[in-house]
GROMACS .gro file of C-alpha atoms in nm:
model
  403
    1MET     CA    1   3.145  -2.504   1.795
    2LYS     CA    2   3.105  -2.179   1.717
    3SER     CA    3   2.753  -2.115   1.763
    4THR     CA    4   2.785  -2.259   2.087
    5LEU     CA    5   3.053  -2.064   2.162
    6ILE     CA    6   2.851  -1.734   2.065
    7LYS     CA    7   2.584  -1.911   2.384
    8SER     CA    8   2.814  -1.897   2.597
    9LEU     CA    9   2.898  -1.516   2.572
   10ALA     CA   10   2.607  -1.370   2.529
   11VAL     CA   11   2.492  -1.506   2.802
   12SER     CA   12   2.743  -1.395   3.038
   13THR     CA   13   2.752  -1.095   2.959
   14LEU     CA   14   2.639  -0.874   3.200
   15ILE     CA   15   2.263  -0.690   3.125
   16LEU     CA   16   2.132  -0.478   3.298
   17ALA     CA   17   1.779  -0.326   3.339
   18SER     CA   18   1.831   0.094   3.225
   19CYS     CA   19   1.846   0.267   2.886
   20SER     CA   20   2.219   0.289   2.736
   21ASN     CA   21   2.423   0.637   2.740
   22ASP     CA   22   2.588   0.703   2.465
   23ASP     CA   23   2.825   0.908   2.651
   24ASP     CA   24   2.881   0.640   2.916
   25ASN     CA   25   3.212   0.474   2.762
   26MET     CA   26   3.550   0.407   2.885
   27GLY     CA   27   3.870   0.548   2.771
   28GLY     CA   28   4.209   0.505   2.776
   29ASN     CA   29   4.301   0.146   2.642
   30GLU     CA   30   4.104  -0.123   2.891
   31THR     CA   31   3.884  -0.339   2.747
   32PRO     CA   32   3.551  -0.139   2.794
   33GLU     CA   33   3.281  -0.435   2.994
   34VAL     CA   34   2.939  -0.402   2.768
   35THR     CA   35   2.616  -0.369   2.923
   36ALA     CA   36   2.247  -0.354   2.716
   37PRO     CA   37   2.011  -0.210   2.902
   38ALA     CA   38   1.639  -0.373   2.980
   39THR     CA   39   1.431  -0.185   2.653
   40TYR     CA   40   1.661  -0.058   2.259
   41THR     CA   41   1.713   0.313   2.424
   42PHE     CA   42   2.034   0.536   2.379
   43GLU     CA   43   2.080   0.859   2.424
   44ARG     CA   44   2.350   1.114   2.418
   45GLY     CA   45   2.322   1.333   2.663
   46SER     CA   46   1.927   1.325   2.716
   47GLU     CA   47   1.864   1.313   2.300
   48SER     CA   48   1.782   0.962   2.135
   49THR     CA   49   2.045   0.857   1.915
   50VAL     CA   50   1.744   0.526   1.806
   51SER     CA   51   1.719   0.613   1.400
   52PHE     CA   52   1.504   0.341   1.141
   53SER     CA   53   1.291   0.512   0.982
   54GLY     CA   54   1.346   0.431   0.618
   55GLN     CA   55   1.341   0.061   0.709
   56THR     CA   56   0.959   0.159   0.890
   57THR     CA   57   0.886   0.304   0.554
   58ARG     CA   58   0.976   0.072   0.347
   59ILE     CA   59   0.794  -0.180   0.569
   60ALA     CA   60   0.486   0.007   0.540
   61MET     CA   61   0.571   0.006   0.181
   62ALA     CA   62   0.600  -0.359   0.117
   63ALA     CA   63   0.284  -0.429   0.326
   64GLU     CA   64   0.109  -0.144   0.056
   65LEU     CA   65   0.256  -0.381  -0.220
   66THR     CA   66   0.139  -0.690  -0.118
   67GLY     CA   67  -0.259  -0.532  -0.097
   68ALA     CA   68  -0.213  -0.392  -0.408
   69MET     CA   69  -0.220  -0.784  -0.609
   70MET     CA   70  -0.497  -0.885  -0.445
   71ASP     CA   71  -0.725  -0.645  -0.539
   72PHE     CA   72  -0.855  -0.733  -0.844
   73ASP     CA   73  -1.048  -0.442  -0.903
   74ASN     CA   74  -0.792  -0.184  -0.895
   75ILE     CA   75  -0.469  -0.413  -1.005
   76SER     CA   76  -0.202  -0.340  -1.282
   77GLU     CA   77   0.089  -0.370  -1.389
   78GLU     CA   78   0.181   0.035  -1.397
   79LEU     CA   79   0.069   0.055  -1.064
   80LEU     CA   80   0.263  -0.312  -0.868
   81LEU     CA   81   0.603  -0.163  -1.042
   82ASN     CA   82   0.571   0.166  -0.955
   83MET     CA   83   0.528   0.086  -0.579
   84TYR     CA   84   0.802  -0.121  -0.582
   85THR     CA   85   1.036   0.161  -0.723
   86ASN     CA   86   0.826   0.457  -0.563
   87GLU     CA   87   0.745   0.616  -0.857
   88ASN     CA   88   0.434   0.820  -0.983
   89ASN     CA   89   0.275   0.837  -0.605
   90PRO     CA   90   0.113   0.490  -0.634
   91PHE     CA   91   0.090   0.453  -0.201
   92SER     CA   92  -0.235   0.548  -0.065
   93GLU     CA   93  -0.023   0.736   0.209
   94ALA     CA   94   0.136   1.103   0.129
   95SER     CA   95   0.383   0.984   0.348
   96LEU     CA   96   0.498   0.719   0.109
   97ASN     CA   97   0.513   0.862  -0.171
   98GLU     CA   98   0.703   1.196  -0.054
   99SER     CA   99   0.953   0.943   0.064
  100THR     CA  100   1.265   0.871  -0.160
  101LYS     CA  101   1.257   0.513  -0.022
  102ASN     CA  102   1.189   0.213  -0.221
  103ILE     CA  103   1.223  -0.141  -0.254
  104LYS     CA  104   1.379  -0.230  -0.541
  105SER     CA  105   1.646  -0.045  -0.509
  106LYS     CA  106   1.746  -0.266  -0.184
  107VAL     CA  107   1.628  -0.598  -0.330
  108ALA     CA  108   1.970  -0.841  -0.353
  109ALA     CA  109   2.145  -0.437  -0.288
  110SER     CA  110   2.418  -0.593   0.086
  111ALA     CA  111   2.746  -0.538   0.081
  112ALA     CA  112   2.868  -0.858   0.119
  113TYR     CA  113   2.696  -1.108  -0.109
  114PHE     CA  114   2.593  -0.883  -0.420
  115ALA     CA  115   2.796  -0.485  -0.367
  116THR     CA  116   3.078  -0.734  -0.646
  117ASN     CA  117   2.719  -0.923  -0.840
  118THR     CA  118   2.537  -0.715  -1.047
  119VAL     CA  119   2.399  -0.996  -1.216
  120LEU     CA  120   2.287  -1.182  -1.030
  121SER     CA  121   2.151  -0.928  -0.787
  122ASN     CA  122   1.960  -0.733  -1.160
  123LYS     CA  123   1.849  -1.054  -1.210
  124ILE     CA  124   1.672  -1.133  -0.849
  125LYS     CA  125   1.501  -0.814  -0.853
  126ALA     CA  126   1.374  -0.890  -1.210
  127ASP     CA  127   1.242  -1.233  -1.037
  128LEU     CA  128   1.056  -1.054  -0.760
  129GLU     CA  129   0.944  -0.827  -1.060
  130SER     CA  130   0.779  -1.157  -1.284
  131SER     CA  131   0.609  -1.223  -0.981
  132LEU     CA  132   0.370  -0.873  -1.003
  133LYS     CA  133   0.384  -0.897  -1.386
  134ALA     CA  134   0.224  -1.292  -1.354
  135GLN     CA  135  -0.074  -1.143  -1.089
  136VAL     CA  136  -0.135  -0.925  -1.297
  137ASN     CA  137  -0.173  -1.046  -1.638
  138GLU     CA  138  -0.247  -1.461  -1.554
  139VAL     CA  139  -0.431  -1.460  -1.272
  140ALA     CA  140  -0.634  -1.183  -1.204
  141PRO     CA  141  -0.766  -1.181  -1.604
  142ASN     CA  142  -0.873  -1.511  -1.481
  143LYS     CA  143  -1.008  -1.477  -1.139
  144GLU     CA  144  -1.416  -1.608  -1.219
  145VAL     CA  145  -1.248  -1.899  -1.370
  146ILE     CA  146  -1.210  -2.218  -1.179
  147ALA     CA  147  -0.851  -2.348  -1.173
  148SER     CA  148  -0.711  -2.661  -1.289
  149LYS     CA  149  -0.385  -2.832  -1.455
  150GLY     CA  150  -0.295  -2.528  -1.698
  151VAL     CA  151  -0.496  -2.361  -1.623
  152ALA     CA  152  -0.502  -2.030  -1.408
  153GLY     CA  153  -0.819  -1.924  -1.140
  154GLN     CA  154  -0.993  -1.931  -0.846
  155ILE     CA  155  -0.945  -2.271  -0.592
  156ALA     CA  156  -0.990  -2.335  -0.182
  157ALA     CA  157  -0.905  -2.542  -0.008
  158THR     CA  158  -1.137  -2.869   0.109
  159GLY     CA  159  -1.366  -2.759   0.330
  160SER     CA  160  -1.328  -2.396   0.276
  161THR     CA  161  -1.507  -2.096   0.133
  162LYS     CA  162  -1.201  -1.872   0.123
  163LEU     CA  163  -1.076  -1.867  -0.279
  164ARG     CA  164  -0.747  -1.876  -0.375
  165TYR     CA  165  -0.575  -1.735  -0.643
  166VAL     CA  166  -0.318  -1.916  -0.853
  167SER     CA  167  -0.157  -1.997  -1.147
  168ALA     CA  168  -0.190  -2.234  -1.388
  169THR     CA  169   0.133  -2.410  -1.243
  170GLY     CA  170  -0.071  -2.293  -0.939
  171LEU     CA  171   0.109  -2.077  -0.782
  172GLU     CA  172  -0.006  -1.868  -0.585
  173TYR     CA  173   0.257  -1.520  -0.708
  174ASN     CA  174   0.111  -1.245  -0.397
  175GLN     CA  175   0.321  -1.537  -0.142
  176VAL     CA  176   0.579  -1.630  -0.357
  177PHE     CA  177   0.656  -1.244  -0.388
  178ALA     CA  178   0.575  -1.173  -0.013
  179LYS     CA  179   0.774  -1.477   0.080
  180SER     CA  180   1.115  -1.399  -0.138
  181LEU     CA  181   1.077  -1.020  -0.013
  182ILE     CA  182   1.131  -1.102   0.352
  183GLY     CA  183   1.441  -1.300   0.196
  184GLY     CA  184   1.554  -1.002  -0.050
  185LEU     CA  185   1.501  -0.722   0.137
  186MET     CA  186   1.458  -0.810   0.484
  187LEU     CA  187   1.713  -1.127   0.526
  188ASP     CA  188   1.966  -0.949   0.358
  189GLN     CA  189   2.015  -0.625   0.431
  190VAL     CA  190   1.998  -0.717   0.821
  191LEU     CA  191   2.220  -0.965   0.767
  192ASN     CA  192   2.461  -0.983   0.513
  193ASN     CA  193   2.469  -0.534   0.490
  194TYR     CA  194   2.379  -0.352   0.797
  195LEU     CA  195   2.612  -0.633   1.119
  196SER     CA  196   2.809  -0.689   0.800
  197ASN     CA  197   3.209  -0.495   0.850
  198ASP     CA  198   3.196  -0.392   0.507
  199VAL     CA  199   2.893  -0.224   0.666
  200LEU     CA  200   2.994  -0.134   1.010
  201ASP     CA  201   3.367  -0.047   0.982
  202GLU     CA  202   3.329   0.065   0.661
  203GLY     CA  203   3.610   0.475   0.560
  204ASP     CA  204   3.623   0.614   0.915
  205ASN     CA  205   3.348   0.419   1.073
  206GLN     CA  206   3.489   0.356   1.398
  207ALA     CA  207   3.787   0.657   1.457
  208ASN     CA  208   3.458   0.824   1.494
  209ASN     CA  209   3.222   0.576   1.694
  210ASP     CA  210   3.610   0.605   1.866
  211ASN     CA  211   3.581   0.950   1.854
  212ASP     CA  212   3.192   1.036   1.914
  213VAL     CA  213   3.171   1.229   1.566
  214VAL     CA  214   2.774   1.168   1.479
  215GLU     CA  215   2.700   1.266   1.162
  216GLU     CA  216   2.574   1.644   1.093
  217GLY     CA  217   2.225   1.701   1.197
  218ALA     CA  218   2.195   1.428   1.406
  219THR     CA  219   2.263   1.264   1.727
  220TYR     CA  220   2.433   0.873   1.682
  221THR     CA  221   2.760   0.792   1.465
  222THR     CA  222   2.728   0.592   1.144
  223MET     CA  223   2.799   0.313   1.351
  224GLU     CA  224   2.520   0.345   1.580
  225HIS     CA  225   2.271   0.398   1.282
  226LYS     CA  226   2.417   0.120   1.097
  227TRP     CA  227   2.318  -0.131   1.349
  228ASP     CA  228   1.981   0.037   1.373
  229GLU     CA  229   1.915   0.054   1.029
  230ALA     CA  230   1.930  -0.384   1.107
  231TYR     CA  231   1.749  -0.376   1.393
  232GLY     CA  232   1.459  -0.144   1.136
  233TYR     CA  233   1.403  -0.397   0.904
  234VAL     CA  234   1.301  -0.662   1.239
  235TYR     CA  235   1.113  -0.426   1.426
  236GLY     CA  236   0.999  -0.073   1.298
  237ALA     CA  237   0.655  -0.215   1.181
  238SER     CA  238   0.679  -0.286   1.619
  239GLN     CA  239   0.387  -0.094   1.848
  240ASP     CA  240   0.666  -0.006   2.030
  241PRO     CA  241   0.992  -0.059   1.925
  242ALA     CA  242   1.216   0.027   2.185
  243ASN     CA  243   1.027  -0.353   2.335
  244PRO     CA  244   0.881  -0.519   2.098
  245ASN     CA  245   0.902  -0.891   2.158
  246THR     CA  246   0.558  -0.885   2.348
  247THR     CA  247   0.347  -0.752   2.002
  248LEU     CA  248   0.579  -0.979   1.784
  249GLY     CA  249   0.403  -1.040   1.438
  250ASP     CA  250   0.338  -0.605   1.390
  251ASP     CA  251   0.429  -0.683   1.011
  252SER     CA  252   0.376  -0.999   0.753
  253PHE     CA  253   0.752  -1.008   0.737
  254LEU     CA  254   1.026  -1.123   0.976
  255ASN     CA  255   0.885  -0.955   1.250
  256ASN     CA  256   0.551  -1.168   1.211
  257TYR     CA  257   0.791  -1.500   1.108
  258LEU     CA  258   1.020  -1.474   1.359
  259GLY     CA  259   0.755  -1.477   1.603
  260ARG     CA  260   0.620  -1.813   1.447
  261LEU     CA  261   0.953  -1.972   1.587
  262GLU     CA  262   0.921  -1.844   1.899
  263ALA     CA  263   0.516  -1.997   1.879
  264ASP     CA  264   0.697  -2.287   1.816
  265GLU     CA  265   0.753  -2.498   2.179
  266ASP     CA  266   1.055  -2.638   1.957
  267PHE     CA  267   1.211  -2.291   1.896
  268GLN     CA  268   1.118  -2.072   2.198
  269GLY     CA  269   1.326  -1.810   2.298
  270ILE     CA  270   1.412  -1.761   1.954
  271ALA     CA  271   1.280  -1.402   2.002
  272ALA     CA  272   1.451  -1.347   2.299
  273ASP     CA  273   1.775  -1.412   2.153
  274VAL     CA  274   1.716  -1.218   1.902
  275PHE     CA  275   1.668  -0.882   2.037
  276ASN     CA  276   1.916  -0.898   2.349
  277ALA     CA  277   2.178  -0.955   2.076
  278PHE     CA  278   2.047  -0.643   1.936
  279LYS     CA  279   2.039  -0.556   2.247
  280LEU     CA  280   2.430  -0.593   2.371
  281GLY     CA  281   2.579  -0.515   1.967
  282ARG     CA  282   2.452  -0.153   2.038
  283ALA     CA  283   2.584  -0.151   2.351
  284ALA     CA  284   2.901  -0.223   2.286
  285ILE     CA  285   2.876   0.019   1.980
  286VAL     CA  286   2.825   0.313   2.246
  287ALA     CA  287   3.086   0.104   2.487
  288LYS     CA  288   3.354   0.074   2.153
  289ASN     CA  289   3.389  -0.305   2.232
  290TYR     CA  290   3.402  -0.440   1.851
  291VAL     CA  291   3.392  -0.799   1.976
  292VAL     CA  292   3.152  -0.845   2.158
  293ARG     CA  293   2.957  -0.607   1.894
  294ASP     CA  294   3.052  -0.929   1.617
  295GLU     CA  295   2.983  -1.144   1.870
  296GLN     CA  296   2.606  -1.024   1.889
  297ALA     CA  297   2.617  -0.936   1.487
  298ASP     CA  298   2.674  -1.307   1.472
  299ILE     CA  299   2.424  -1.430   1.741
  300ILE     CA  300   2.125  -1.198   1.466
  301GLN     CA  301   2.331  -1.347   1.146
  302GLU     CA  302   2.250  -1.723   1.325
  303LYS     CA  303   1.885  -1.681   1.431
  304LEU     CA  304   1.734  -1.507   1.133
  305SER     CA  305   1.883  -1.742   0.975
  306LEU     CA  306   1.687  -1.982   1.115
  307VAL     CA  307   1.323  -1.811   1.024
  308PRO     CA  308   1.315  -1.941   0.647
  309ALA     CA  309   1.500  -2.281   0.632
  310VAL     CA  310   1.179  -2.383   0.996
  311ARG     CA  311   0.940  -2.259   0.769
  312ALA     CA  312   1.063  -2.383   0.408
  313VAL     CA  313   1.040  -2.666   0.574
  314HIS     CA  314   0.683  -2.606   0.776
  315TYR     CA  315   0.493  -2.540   0.451
  316LEU     CA  316   0.641  -2.823   0.257
  317MET     CA  317   0.557  -3.041   0.450
  318GLY     CA  318   0.253  -2.921   0.483
  319GLY     CA  319   0.167  -2.932   0.089
  320LYS     CA  320   0.295  -3.354   0.105
  321ALA     CA  321  -0.002  -3.346   0.320
  322ALA     CA  322  -0.252  -3.205   0.117
  323ILE     CA  323  -0.136  -3.327  -0.164
  324GLU     CA  324  -0.179  -3.716  -0.011
  325ALA     CA  325  -0.535  -3.561   0.094
  326GLU     CA  326  -0.570  -3.464  -0.258
  327ASP     CA  327  -0.657  -3.113  -0.164
  328TYR     CA  328  -0.495  -2.894  -0.396
  329GLY     CA  329  -0.659  -2.517  -0.255
  330SER     CA  330  -0.497  -2.636   0.042
  331ALA     CA  331  -0.140  -2.761  -0.088
  332PHE     CA  332  -0.094  -2.450  -0.334
  333HIS     CA  333  -0.179  -2.173  -0.090
  334GLU     CA  334   0.148  -2.404   0.182
  335LEU     CA  335   0.374  -2.465  -0.117
  336SER     CA  336   0.339  -2.140  -0.228
  337GLU     CA  337   0.526  -2.010   0.096
  338GLY     CA  338   0.707  -2.245   0.070
  339TYR     CA  339   0.841  -2.108  -0.262
  340GLY     CA  340   0.942  -1.808  -0.095
  341PHE     CA  341   1.083  -1.913   0.203
  342VAL     CA  342   1.316  -2.114  -0.024
  343TYR     CA  343   1.354  -1.893  -0.236
  344SER     CA  344   1.467  -1.675   0.102
  345LEU     CA  345   1.703  -1.915   0.171
  346GLN     CA  346   2.012  -1.760  -0.005
  347PHE     CA  347   2.023  -1.417   0.141
  348THR     CA  348   2.079  -1.630   0.483
  349HIS     CA  349   2.458  -1.581   0.637
  350ASN     CA  350   2.623  -1.830   0.824
  351PRO     CA  351   2.850  -1.669   1.082
  352GLU     CA  352   3.083  -1.935   1.059
  353THR     CA  353   3.165  -1.862   0.628
  354ASN     CA  354   3.001  -1.570   0.635
  355ALA     CA  355   2.863  -1.689   0.293
  356PRO     CA  356   2.391  -1.813   0.291
  357TYR     CA  357   2.322  -2.191   0.410
  358PHE     CA  358   2.278  -2.241   0.015
  359SER     CA  359   2.367  -2.036  -0.249
  360ASN     CA  360   2.211  -1.933  -0.539
  361GLU     CA  361   2.241  -2.203  -0.737
  362GLU     CA  362   2.112  -2.476  -0.467
  363VAL     CA  363   1.823  -2.277  -0.438
  364GLU     CA  364   1.760  -2.261  -0.792
  365GLY     CA  365   1.793  -2.630  -0.818
  366PHE     CA  366   1.555  -2.662  -0.552
  367ILE     CA  367   1.245  -2.445  -0.708
  368ALA     CA  368   1.304  -2.621  -1.009
  369GLN     CA  369   1.256  -3.032  -0.816
  370LEU     CA  370   0.931  -2.782  -0.718
  371MET     CA  371   0.824  -2.669  -1.085
  372GLU     CA  372   0.945  -2.938  -1.276
  373GLY     CA  373   0.617  -3.117  -1.370
  374GLU     CA  374   0.479  -3.006  -1.719
  375ASN     CA  375   0.200  -2.855  -1.507
  376GLY     CA  376   0.414  -2.683  -1.217
  377LEU     CA  377   0.245  -2.831  -0.840
  378TRP     CA  378  -0.006  -3.007  -1.010
  379ASP     CA  379   0.228  -3.250  -1.081
  380VAL     CA  380   0.515  -3.265  -0.779
  381SER     CA  381   0.525  -3.525  -0.539
  382PRO     CA  382   0.462  -3.587  -0.198
  383GLU     CA  383   0.854  -3.770  -0.252
  384VAL     CA  384   1.037  -3.470  -0.398
  385LEU     CA  385   0.868  -3.176  -0.090
  386GLU     CA  386   1.009  -3.387   0.128
  387GLU     CA  387   1.359  -3.484  -0.056
  388ILE     CA  388   1.387  -3.099  -0.058
  389SER     CA  389   1.253  -3.076   0.368
  390VAL     CA  390   1.545  -3.305   0.450
  391LYS     CA  391   1.837  -3.179   0.285
  392ILE     CA  392   1.705  -2.770   0.441
  393ALA     CA  393   1.684  -2.964   0.787
  394ALA     CA  394   1.990  -3.147   0.817
  395LYS     CA  395   2.208  -2.767   0.714
  396PHE     CA  396   2.059  -2.632   1.018
  397ASN     CA  397   2.007  -2.926   1.222
  398PHE     CA  398   1.625  -2.915   1.317
  399THR     CA  399   1.343  -3.198   1.172
  400LEU     CA  400   1.074  -3.227   1.007
  401GLU     CA  401   0.825  -3.284   1.313
  402GLN     CA  402   1.040  -2.995   1.431
  403ALA     CA  403   0.979  -2.770   1.196
   0.00000   0.00000   0.00000
């Protein structure tokens, strides 16, 4: 299998403990040997060439937006939508308001999946926007109401005093939005945009990289920067972005759930696999070795695609157990997270096909199954939850028990 070949190539490639100097490339027609540094540290001369501030900014915007969804004393549709588009100074941090970045423009916006499909891109952007509106218009007005079938309101898990706030169909929109954003923003930008050949090799990128032509006013080539931007959506909020795996969970999005898989003994090692592939791929760009670069992109695409798959099954099966125990407060929380991770499956990337492991149509089918009862999650059966879980796990070759 190709995945086995990928792993073998990664293991056999020499990794040295030093920073990688962007001037240390080989000339001539020889295939340059690629070595990776111990940390994600790359320099040209004595200056760092690593830059992903835009990704750090969007992660910070997403964190404040998801927090604002639960601030019922100050919530408004206008505020949440302004945060989504970064208009009218909606953030508490001035640096976010002053930024030219925003979340919405990068949702479902990858070159590989959406450059020629703006209809679907716009639909997905609207899907996420609808969760923001529904939180304000359906859930917030009922925050003091006890939730029941067909009635939005508050609900707690059995034996817990922590209140959850759900729609009339049992959805926690803040969870749906946050987990959908992991796919629609982070995964799509990493796997299908910045690591795609459409972006890495666009225009004169390869020729400029071969000749160390840096961007105006910058220390990096465009290809180096595109790779770094992919890295930034995974590690941009890390306490130590050059050596981030010691504190996985520094954000509430992709980094956090990569850490959840790493903490599961069935998937242990995935964090090192992803980090090593990022380092080696970046070093390959410095060495002008695009074969090794593309091998590392394949590894990252395969490994990070596991994140929404494993977590979707984890939460769907957790919801199944809670429904069987008639603990709807717990079930709705699990299933709302599961809903978002199922939604994120359409942004995964199978390196063998260069397509998602599940298409938009297949994901919409799963969502329809989850919500097909008159009262949505109040009516979903354990059998349906297991049926969807089995299909997802089988596609990624893990078991329900492993998730």
